Short mmCIF file of C-alpha atoms in Angstrom, two decimals:
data_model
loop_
_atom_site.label_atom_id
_atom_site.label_comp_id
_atom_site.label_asym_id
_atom_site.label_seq_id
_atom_site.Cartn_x
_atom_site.Cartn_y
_atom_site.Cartn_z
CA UNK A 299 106.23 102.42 41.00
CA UNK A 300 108.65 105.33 41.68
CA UNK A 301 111.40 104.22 44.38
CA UNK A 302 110.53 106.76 47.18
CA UNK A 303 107.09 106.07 46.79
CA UNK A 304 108.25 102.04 47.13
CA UNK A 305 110.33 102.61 50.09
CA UNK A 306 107.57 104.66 51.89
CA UNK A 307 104.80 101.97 51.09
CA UNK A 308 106.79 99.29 52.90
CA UNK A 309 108.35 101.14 55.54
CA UNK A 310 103.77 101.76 56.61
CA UNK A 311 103.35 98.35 55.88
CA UNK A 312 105.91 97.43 58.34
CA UNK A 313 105.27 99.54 60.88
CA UNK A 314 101.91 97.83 61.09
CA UNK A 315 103.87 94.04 60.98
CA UNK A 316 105.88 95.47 64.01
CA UNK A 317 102.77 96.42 66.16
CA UNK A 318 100.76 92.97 65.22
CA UNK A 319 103.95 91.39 67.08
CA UNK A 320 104.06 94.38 69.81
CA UNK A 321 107.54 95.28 69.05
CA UNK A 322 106.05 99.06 67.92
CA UNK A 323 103.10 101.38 67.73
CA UNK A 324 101.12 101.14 64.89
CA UNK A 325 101.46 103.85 62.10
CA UNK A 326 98.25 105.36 62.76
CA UNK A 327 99.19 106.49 65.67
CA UNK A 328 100.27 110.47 66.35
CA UNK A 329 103.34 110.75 68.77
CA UNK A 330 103.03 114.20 69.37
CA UNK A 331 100.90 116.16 71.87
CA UNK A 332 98.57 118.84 69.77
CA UNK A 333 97.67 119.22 66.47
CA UNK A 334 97.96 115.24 64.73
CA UNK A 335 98.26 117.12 61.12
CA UNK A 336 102.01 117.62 60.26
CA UNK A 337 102.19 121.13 59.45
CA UNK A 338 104.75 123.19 57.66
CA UNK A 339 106.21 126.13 60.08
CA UNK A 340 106.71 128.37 56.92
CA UNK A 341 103.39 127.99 55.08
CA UNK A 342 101.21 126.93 57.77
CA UNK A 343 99.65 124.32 55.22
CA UNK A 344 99.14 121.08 56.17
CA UNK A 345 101.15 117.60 55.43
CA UNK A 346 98.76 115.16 53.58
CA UNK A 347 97.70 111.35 52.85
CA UNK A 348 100.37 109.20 53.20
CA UNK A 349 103.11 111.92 54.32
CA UNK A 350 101.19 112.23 57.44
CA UNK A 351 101.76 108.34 58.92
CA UNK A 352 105.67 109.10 57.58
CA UNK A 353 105.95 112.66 59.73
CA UNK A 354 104.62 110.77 62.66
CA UNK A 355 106.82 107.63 61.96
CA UNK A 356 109.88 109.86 62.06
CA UNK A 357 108.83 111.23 65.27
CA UNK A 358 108.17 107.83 67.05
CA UNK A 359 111.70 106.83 65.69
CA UNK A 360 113.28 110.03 66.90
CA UNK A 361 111.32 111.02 69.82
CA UNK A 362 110.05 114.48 67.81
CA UNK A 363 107.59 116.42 70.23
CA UNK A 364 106.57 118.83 67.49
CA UNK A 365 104.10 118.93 64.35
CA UNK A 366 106.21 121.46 62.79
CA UNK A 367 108.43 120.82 59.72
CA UNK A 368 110.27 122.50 57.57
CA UNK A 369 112.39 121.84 54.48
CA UNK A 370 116.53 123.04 54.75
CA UNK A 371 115.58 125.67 51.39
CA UNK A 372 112.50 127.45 53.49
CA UNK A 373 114.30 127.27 56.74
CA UNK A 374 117.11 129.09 55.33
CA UNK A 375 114.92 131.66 53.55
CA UNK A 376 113.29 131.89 57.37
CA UNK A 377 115.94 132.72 59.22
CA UNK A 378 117.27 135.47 56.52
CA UNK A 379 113.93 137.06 56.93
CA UNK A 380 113.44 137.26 60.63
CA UNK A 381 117.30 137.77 61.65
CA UNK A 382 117.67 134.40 63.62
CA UNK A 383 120.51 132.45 63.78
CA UNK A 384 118.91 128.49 63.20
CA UNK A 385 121.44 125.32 63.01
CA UNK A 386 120.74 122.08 62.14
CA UNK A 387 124.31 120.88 61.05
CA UNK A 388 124.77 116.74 61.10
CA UNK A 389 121.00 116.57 61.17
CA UNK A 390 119.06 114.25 59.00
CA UNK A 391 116.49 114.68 56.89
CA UNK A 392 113.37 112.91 56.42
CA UNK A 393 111.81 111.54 52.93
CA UNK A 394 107.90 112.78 51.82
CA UNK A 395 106.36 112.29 48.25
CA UNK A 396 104.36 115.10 46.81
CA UNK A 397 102.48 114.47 43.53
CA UNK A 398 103.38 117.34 40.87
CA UNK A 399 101.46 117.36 37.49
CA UNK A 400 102.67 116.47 34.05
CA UNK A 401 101.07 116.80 30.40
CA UNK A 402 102.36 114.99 27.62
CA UNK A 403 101.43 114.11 24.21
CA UNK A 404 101.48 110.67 22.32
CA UNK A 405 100.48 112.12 19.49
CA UNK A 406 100.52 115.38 17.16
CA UNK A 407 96.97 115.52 17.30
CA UNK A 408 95.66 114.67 20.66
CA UNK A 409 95.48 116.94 23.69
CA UNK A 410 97.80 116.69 26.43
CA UNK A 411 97.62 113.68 28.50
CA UNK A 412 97.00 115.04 32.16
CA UNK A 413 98.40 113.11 35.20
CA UNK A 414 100.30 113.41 38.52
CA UNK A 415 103.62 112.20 38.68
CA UNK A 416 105.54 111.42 42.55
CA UNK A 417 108.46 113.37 43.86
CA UNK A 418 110.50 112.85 47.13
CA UNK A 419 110.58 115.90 49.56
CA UNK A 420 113.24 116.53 52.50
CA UNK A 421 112.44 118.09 55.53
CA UNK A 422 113.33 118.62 58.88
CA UNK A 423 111.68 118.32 62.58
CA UNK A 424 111.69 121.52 64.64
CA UNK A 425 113.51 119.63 67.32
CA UNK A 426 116.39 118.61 65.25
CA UNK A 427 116.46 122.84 64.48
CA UNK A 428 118.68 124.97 67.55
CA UNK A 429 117.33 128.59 68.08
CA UNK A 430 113.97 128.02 66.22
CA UNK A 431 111.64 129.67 68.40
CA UNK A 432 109.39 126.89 70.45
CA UNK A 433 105.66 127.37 70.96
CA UNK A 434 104.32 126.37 74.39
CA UNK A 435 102.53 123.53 75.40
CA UNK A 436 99.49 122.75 74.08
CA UNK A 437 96.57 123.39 76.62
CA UNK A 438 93.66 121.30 74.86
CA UNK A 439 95.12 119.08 72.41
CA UNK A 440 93.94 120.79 69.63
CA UNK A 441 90.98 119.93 69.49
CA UNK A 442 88.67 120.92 67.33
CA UNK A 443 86.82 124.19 67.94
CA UNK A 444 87.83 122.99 71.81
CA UNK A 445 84.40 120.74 71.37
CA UNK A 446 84.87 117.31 73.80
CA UNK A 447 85.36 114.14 71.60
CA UNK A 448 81.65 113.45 72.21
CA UNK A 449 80.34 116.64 71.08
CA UNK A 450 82.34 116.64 68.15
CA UNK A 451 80.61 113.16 67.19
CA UNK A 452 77.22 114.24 68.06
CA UNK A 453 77.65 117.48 66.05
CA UNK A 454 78.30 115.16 62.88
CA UNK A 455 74.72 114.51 63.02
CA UNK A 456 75.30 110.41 61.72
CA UNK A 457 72.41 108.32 63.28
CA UNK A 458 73.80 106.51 66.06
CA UNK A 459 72.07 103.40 68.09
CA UNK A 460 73.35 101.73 71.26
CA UNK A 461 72.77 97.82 72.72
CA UNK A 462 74.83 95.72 69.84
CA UNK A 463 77.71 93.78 70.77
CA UNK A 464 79.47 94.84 68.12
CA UNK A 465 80.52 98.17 66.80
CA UNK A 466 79.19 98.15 62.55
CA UNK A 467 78.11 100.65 60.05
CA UNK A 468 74.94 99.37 57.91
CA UNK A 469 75.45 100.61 54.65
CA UNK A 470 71.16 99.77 53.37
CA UNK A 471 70.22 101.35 56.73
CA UNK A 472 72.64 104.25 57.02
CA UNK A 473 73.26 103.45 60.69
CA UNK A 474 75.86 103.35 62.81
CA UNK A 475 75.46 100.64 66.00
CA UNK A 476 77.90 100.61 68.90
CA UNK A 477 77.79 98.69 71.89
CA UNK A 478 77.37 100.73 74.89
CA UNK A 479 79.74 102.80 76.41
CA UNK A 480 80.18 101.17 79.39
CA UNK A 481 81.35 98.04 77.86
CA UNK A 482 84.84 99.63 76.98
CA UNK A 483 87.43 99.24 78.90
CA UNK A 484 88.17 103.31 78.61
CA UNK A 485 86.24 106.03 76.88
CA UNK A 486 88.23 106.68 74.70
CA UNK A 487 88.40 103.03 73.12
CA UNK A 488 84.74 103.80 72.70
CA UNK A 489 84.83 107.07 71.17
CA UNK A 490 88.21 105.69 68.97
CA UNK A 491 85.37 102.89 67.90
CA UNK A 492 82.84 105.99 67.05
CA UNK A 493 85.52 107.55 64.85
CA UNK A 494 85.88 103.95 62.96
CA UNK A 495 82.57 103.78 62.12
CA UNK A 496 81.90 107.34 61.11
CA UNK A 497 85.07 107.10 58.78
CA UNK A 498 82.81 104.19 57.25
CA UNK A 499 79.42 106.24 57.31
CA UNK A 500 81.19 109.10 55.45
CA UNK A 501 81.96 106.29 52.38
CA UNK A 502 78.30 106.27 52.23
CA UNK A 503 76.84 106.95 48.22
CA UNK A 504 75.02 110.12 49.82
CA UNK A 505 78.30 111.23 51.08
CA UNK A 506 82.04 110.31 49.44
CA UNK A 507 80.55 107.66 47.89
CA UNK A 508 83.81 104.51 48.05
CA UNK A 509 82.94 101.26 47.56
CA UNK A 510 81.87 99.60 50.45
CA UNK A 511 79.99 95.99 49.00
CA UNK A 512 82.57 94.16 50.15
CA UNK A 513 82.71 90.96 52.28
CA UNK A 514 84.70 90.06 54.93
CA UNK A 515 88.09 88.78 53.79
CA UNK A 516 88.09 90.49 50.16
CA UNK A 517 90.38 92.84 49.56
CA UNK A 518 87.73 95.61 49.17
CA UNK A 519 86.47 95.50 52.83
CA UNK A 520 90.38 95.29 53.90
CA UNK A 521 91.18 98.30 52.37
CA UNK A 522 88.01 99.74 53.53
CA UNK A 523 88.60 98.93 56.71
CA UNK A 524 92.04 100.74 56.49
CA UNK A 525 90.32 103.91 55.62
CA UNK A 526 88.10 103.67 58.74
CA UNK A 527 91.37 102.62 60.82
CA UNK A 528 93.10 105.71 59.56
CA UNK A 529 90.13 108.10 59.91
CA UNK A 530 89.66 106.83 63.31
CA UNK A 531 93.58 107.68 64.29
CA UNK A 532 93.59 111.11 63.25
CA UNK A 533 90.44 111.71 65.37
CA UNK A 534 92.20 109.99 68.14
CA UNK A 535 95.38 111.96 68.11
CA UNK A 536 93.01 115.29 67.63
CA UNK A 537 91.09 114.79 70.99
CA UNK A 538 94.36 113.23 72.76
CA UNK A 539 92.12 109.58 72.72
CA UNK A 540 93.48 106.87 74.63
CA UNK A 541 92.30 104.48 72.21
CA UNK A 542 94.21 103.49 69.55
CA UNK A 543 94.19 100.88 67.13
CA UNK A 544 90.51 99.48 67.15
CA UNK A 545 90.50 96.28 65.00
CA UNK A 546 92.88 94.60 65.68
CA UNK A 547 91.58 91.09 64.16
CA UNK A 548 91.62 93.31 60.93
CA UNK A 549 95.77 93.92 60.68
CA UNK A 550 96.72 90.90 58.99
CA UNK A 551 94.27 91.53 56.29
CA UNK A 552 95.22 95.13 56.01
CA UNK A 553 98.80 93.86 56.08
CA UNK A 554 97.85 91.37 53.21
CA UNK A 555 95.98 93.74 50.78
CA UNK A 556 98.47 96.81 50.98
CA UNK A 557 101.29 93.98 50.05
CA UNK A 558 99.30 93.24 47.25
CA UNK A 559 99.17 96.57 45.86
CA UNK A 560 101.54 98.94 47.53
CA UNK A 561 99.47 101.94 45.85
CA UNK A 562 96.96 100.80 48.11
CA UNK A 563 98.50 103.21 51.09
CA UNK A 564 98.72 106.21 49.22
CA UNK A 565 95.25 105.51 48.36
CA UNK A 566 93.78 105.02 51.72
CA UNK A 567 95.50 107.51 53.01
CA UNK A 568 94.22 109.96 50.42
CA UNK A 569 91.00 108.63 51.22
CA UNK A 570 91.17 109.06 55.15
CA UNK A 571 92.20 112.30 54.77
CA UNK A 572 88.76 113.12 53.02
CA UNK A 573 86.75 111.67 55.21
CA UNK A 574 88.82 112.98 58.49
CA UNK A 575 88.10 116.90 56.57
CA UNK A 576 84.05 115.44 55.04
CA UNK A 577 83.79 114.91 58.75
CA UNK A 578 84.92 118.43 60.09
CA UNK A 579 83.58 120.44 57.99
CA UNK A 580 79.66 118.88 59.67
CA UNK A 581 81.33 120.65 63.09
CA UNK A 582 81.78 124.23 61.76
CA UNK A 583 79.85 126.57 63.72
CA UNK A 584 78.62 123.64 66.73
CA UNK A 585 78.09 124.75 70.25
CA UNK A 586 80.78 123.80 72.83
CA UNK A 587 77.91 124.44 75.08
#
């Protein structure tokens, strides 16, 4: 495994170690007010997978208030182009991987061999940049299309049933049950629960189709239960949810199985991005009424 790509892996994994003993917030959890995506200030494109629990860790660290990033080559480019004057002397950078493509041949005869390869990425927080122009505070969150957490989940259109005990998707049945809402301690541990379950419904063979036959304590229903975990966070951070991490029970088997395969995180997170976007895109054009 490539050495950023190492030192990233572990630094998630213990992040999550940290917040089963309470010394930290978990990983999946945005620090920032707004918009939970990381975005880039020059492209206006969007952080992904596992660079988006690294952006956030940075800002928990560092007390960052902003999505906004920016690497030192595009910030310089920035400032030539619209006649400011930015410094960010004695400031550190922080590490992302990107995943650049590579062809190469075994043989004389054979086509290129097609795969991604990792590469580390430096950027910078718009805090640690003086005289980059600040936006004002955000009014509602950023949500989504301004639609209420609970609109936003009815608009999905997943079949939803009340009165269990337990929150569960059934797979066979294609339902999702929750308990009711009332028996949360806050609303938004039971719409945080809601996103959980709909990251699981969207692994569904009808929809994204992941592997979800597995039983409890097998590394397949750990690491699906990270993808539901993960979904669940970005969804939380998007509607400014107070609830956070849902499953608690579930860290030290998430902690186990991403130890066992530290590919495992970029993997989730690839996969929680999907279903956080499989998810959206069933919004598009929903009443806020």
């Amino acid at each position: 495994m490539n050495s950023t790509l190492r030192k990233i892996s572990e630094t998630i994994i213990q992040r999550l170690i940290d917040a089963q003993e309470g010394n930290l917030l978990a990983p999946f959890e945005c620090p920032w007010d707004g918009d939970p995506m990381p975005i880039n200030c020059t492209t206006d494109i969007h952080y992904q997978g596992m660079n988006i629990f690294v952006l956030w860790g940075a800002a928990m660290d560092k007390g960052y208030t902003t999505n906004k990033w920016c690497t030192p080559k595009q910030l310089t480019k920035y400032a030539r182009d619209n006649k400011l004057k930015l410094d960010w002397k004695g400031e550190k950078c922080t590490t992302g991987i990107r995943w650049l493509p590579y062809e190469h041949k075994t043989r004389k005869s054979e086509e290129p061999s097609k795969t991604l390869i990792p590469r580390p990425f430096w950027v910078l927080n718009m805090d640690q940049v003086k005289g980059f122009p600040k936006d004002p505070p955000p009014t509602d969150h950023g949500r989504i299309d301004n639609l209420p957490a609970q609109k936003f989940i009815d608009a999905v259109g997943a079949e939803i049933k009340h009165g269990e005990s337990r929150a569960y998707f059934s797979p066979s049945k294609d339902i999702i049950m929750l308990p009711e809402p009332n028996s949360f301690p806050e609303l938004g541990d039971y719409h945080a629960t809601a996103f959980h379950e709909l990251g699981h419904w969207t692994g569904h063979a009808q929809r994204l189709d992941r592997n979800q036959k597995g039983k409890m304590g097998d590394p397949d229903y750990a690491f699906e239960e990270i993808i539901a975990e993960m979904t669940s966070a970005f969804f939380a951070a998007k509607f400014n949810l107070k609830g956070r991490l849902q499953h608690t029970e579930y860290v030290g088997s998430y902690i186990k199985c991403l130890q066992q395969d530290l590919n495992l995180v970029r993997k989730a997170s690839t996969s929680a991005g999907n279903a956080y976007d499989y998810l959206t895109s069933l919004t598009k054009g929903a009443t806020t009424k």
